[in-house]
Short mmCIF file of C-alpha atoms in Angstrom, two decimals:
data_model
loop_
_atom_site.label_atom_id
_atom_site.label_comp_id
_atom_site.label_asym_id
_atom_site.label_seq_id
_atom_site.Cartn_x
_atom_site.Cartn_y
_atom_site.Cartn_z
CA MET A 102 29.65 -23.15 2.62
CA ASN A 103 26.12 -23.28 1.38
CA PRO A 104 25.21 -19.80 -0.31
CA LYS A 105 21.95 -18.17 1.02
CA THR A 106 18.96 -19.16 -1.27
CA LEU A 107 15.60 -17.23 -1.21
CA ILE A 108 12.83 -19.00 -3.54
CA ILE A 109 9.72 -17.19 -4.03
CA GLY A 110 6.38 -18.71 -5.57
CA TYR A 111 3.89 -16.56 -6.04
CA GLY A 112 0.01 -16.40 -7.96
CA SER A 113 -2.93 -16.25 -7.15
CA PRO A 114 -4.43 -19.38 -5.89
CA ILE A 115 -7.88 -18.76 -7.20
CA ARG A 116 -6.84 -18.47 -11.16
CA GLY A 117 -5.84 -22.47 -11.87
CA ASP A 118 -2.62 -22.97 -13.30
CA ASP A 119 -1.22 -19.22 -12.13
CA ALA A 120 -1.30 -20.99 -8.44
CA ILE A 121 1.73 -23.31 -9.83
CA GLY A 122 4.44 -21.03 -8.07
CA PRO A 123 3.17 -20.76 -4.28
CA LEU A 124 2.36 -24.65 -5.02
CA ALA A 125 5.61 -25.23 -6.06
CA ALA A 126 7.56 -23.34 -3.03
CA ASP A 127 4.99 -25.06 -0.67
CA ALA A 128 6.38 -28.68 -2.54
CA LEU A 129 9.88 -27.59 -2.01
CA GLU A 130 9.41 -26.11 1.60
CA ALA A 131 8.51 -29.78 2.51
CA GLY A 132 12.22 -30.45 2.37
CA PRO A 133 14.48 -31.59 2.37
CA LEU A 134 16.50 -28.92 1.61
CA PRO A 135 20.17 -27.96 1.56
CA ALA A 136 21.14 -25.62 4.54
CA GLY A 137 20.58 -21.99 3.42
CA VAL A 138 17.60 -22.73 1.53
CA THR A 139 14.48 -19.96 2.64
CA VAL A 140 11.47 -20.70 0.73
CA ILE A 141 8.07 -18.05 0.36
CA ALA A 142 4.92 -18.44 -1.06
CA ARG A 143 2.97 -15.60 -1.90
CA HIS A 144 0.04 -14.51 -3.66
CA ILE A 145 1.82 -11.63 -5.55
CA LEU A 146 5.36 -9.74 -5.33
CA THR A 147 5.31 -6.38 -3.07
CA ALA A 148 8.26 -3.97 -2.16
CA GLU A 149 8.62 -5.62 1.47
CA LEU A 150 9.98 -8.76 -0.34
CA THR A 151 13.07 -6.62 -1.14
CA GLU A 152 15.70 -6.69 2.06
CA ASP A 153 15.22 -10.42 2.09
CA ILE A 154 16.10 -10.22 -1.45
CA ALA A 155 19.12 -8.42 -0.70
CA ALA A 156 20.11 -10.76 2.02
CA ALA A 157 20.36 -13.62 -0.19
CA ASP A 158 23.13 -14.67 -2.43
CA ARG A 159 20.56 -16.48 -5.01
CA VAL A 160 17.11 -15.68 -5.57
CA ILE A 161 14.74 -18.22 -7.61
CA PHE A 162 10.97 -17.04 -8.50
CA LEU A 163 8.76 -19.33 -9.49
CA ASP A 164 5.74 -18.48 -11.62
CA ALA A 165 3.16 -19.25 -14.25
CA THR A 166 3.42 -17.95 -17.06
CA VAL A 167 0.93 -17.87 -20.36
CA GLU A 168 4.17 -18.12 -22.59
CA GLY A 169 4.95 -21.28 -24.58
CA GLU A 170 3.26 -24.47 -25.03
CA PRO A 171 1.22 -25.48 -21.79
CA GLY A 172 3.34 -27.43 -19.57
CA GLU A 173 6.65 -26.26 -20.56
CA VAL A 174 9.10 -25.43 -18.31
CA ARG A 175 11.78 -22.78 -18.87
CA VAL A 176 14.75 -21.34 -16.92
CA ARG A 177 15.42 -18.05 -17.28
CA ARG A 178 18.30 -15.69 -15.53
CA LEU A 179 17.28 -12.48 -14.55
CA GLU A 180 19.24 -9.07 -14.54
CA PRO A 181 17.84 -5.75 -12.41
CA ASP A 182 15.82 -3.83 -14.46
CA ALA A 183 14.18 -0.34 -13.05
CA THR A 184 12.24 -0.11 -16.51
CA ALA A 185 10.21 -3.28 -15.40
CA LEU A 186 7.51 -1.51 -14.21
CA SER A 187 4.42 -3.80 -13.06
CA SER A 188 1.04 -1.87 -14.35
CA MET A 189 -0.70 -2.46 -10.72
CA ALA A 190 0.60 -0.56 -8.18
CA HIS A 191 0.43 -3.57 -5.72
CA PHE A 192 2.22 -6.19 -7.95
CA LEU A 193 5.87 -5.53 -9.10
CA ASP A 194 8.13 -7.58 -11.57
CA PRO A 195 11.03 -9.69 -9.98
CA ARG A 196 13.59 -7.43 -12.28
CA GLU A 197 11.92 -4.30 -10.75
CA LEU A 198 12.63 -5.91 -7.36
CA LEU A 199 16.08 -6.68 -7.85
CA ALA A 200 16.98 -3.02 -9.42
CA TRP A 201 15.67 -1.97 -5.87
CA CYS A 202 17.82 -4.04 -4.46
CA GLN A 203 20.57 -2.54 -6.27
CA THR A 204 19.48 1.14 -5.69
CA LEU A 205 18.85 0.49 -1.86
CA TYR A 206 21.40 -2.36 -0.59
CA GLN A 207 24.46 -2.42 -3.53
CA ARG A 208 23.29 -6.18 -3.37
CA GLU A 209 22.60 -8.16 -6.84
CA PRO A 210 21.63 -11.77 -5.94
CA ALA A 211 22.32 -13.98 -8.54
CA ALA A 212 18.41 -14.72 -9.60
CA TYR A 213 16.28 -16.79 -11.96
CA LEU A 214 12.75 -17.49 -12.87
CA VAL A 215 11.51 -20.72 -13.50
CA SER A 216 8.04 -20.61 -14.81
CA ALA A 217 5.88 -23.15 -15.78
CA THR A 218 3.42 -22.26 -19.08
CA GLY A 219 0.08 -23.00 -17.68
CA GLN A 220 -2.94 -24.15 -19.67
CA SER A 221 -6.02 -23.03 -17.59
CA PHE A 222 -6.19 -19.59 -15.67
CA ASP A 223 -10.09 -19.98 -14.76
CA TYR A 224 -11.44 -19.87 -11.11
CA ALA A 225 -10.27 -22.76 -9.37
CA ASN A 226 -8.53 -22.59 -6.12
CA TYR A 227 -5.63 -24.28 -5.90
CA ALA A 228 -6.52 -26.50 -8.64
CA LEU A 229 -4.20 -26.98 -11.49
CA SER A 230 -5.03 -28.53 -14.89
CA PRO A 231 -3.66 -31.96 -15.37
CA THR A 232 -1.33 -30.26 -17.90
CA ALA A 233 0.39 -27.60 -15.06
CA THR A 234 0.06 -30.82 -12.80
CA ALA A 235 2.44 -32.79 -14.79
CA ALA A 236 5.14 -29.38 -15.18
CA LEU A 237 4.70 -29.41 -11.24
CA GLU A 238 7.77 -32.28 -10.57
CA PRO A 239 10.05 -30.59 -14.03
CA MET A 240 9.69 -27.56 -12.60
CA LEU A 241 11.04 -28.62 -9.42
CA ALA A 242 14.05 -30.66 -10.36
CA ARG A 243 15.12 -27.58 -12.57
CA VAL A 244 14.95 -25.65 -8.33
CA ARG A 245 17.16 -28.24 -7.30
CA ALA A 246 19.41 -28.09 -10.32
CA LEU A 247 19.72 -24.30 -9.44
CA ILE A 248 20.51 -24.59 -5.97
CA ALA A 249 23.22 -27.48 -6.89
CA GLU A 250 24.57 -25.29 -8.97
CA PRO A 251 27.48 -22.71 -8.12
CA LEU A 252 26.75 -19.66 -7.66
CA PRO A 253 27.74 -17.41 -11.14
CA ALA A 254 31.03 -15.21 -10.92
CA ARG A 255 30.13 -11.80 -10.43
#
């Protein structure tokens, strides 16, 4: 039986490389995907996602970052963190959403952040820099590898 995996790609579609999260989600959703995998693309993370996250066995967040060398792809395991408060009321940190799942639903899915370091965050409607474009396929490969892994023991 395949675990329920939720993939959430997020980022601003009008800020150049920040669009890599939703673009990666769209590419994954085009398939093929194993049974039990659901993909969502969003501009921002909001509290409404908490119920979907709590229903999953594994959640994989996809986002751009400014940390690291441009084009670098990283995978990081996430844990719930109620202190990971965002500075904007309408945008949430993935760890904060996980903490809400823990509190509201007593659920803690295995969670990962797959990020690609962007090069340009200037105005560009769904247009990635060449560096981010080159990082897209390695990002997708990392996500596919995570989907194929067995769930970690809890």
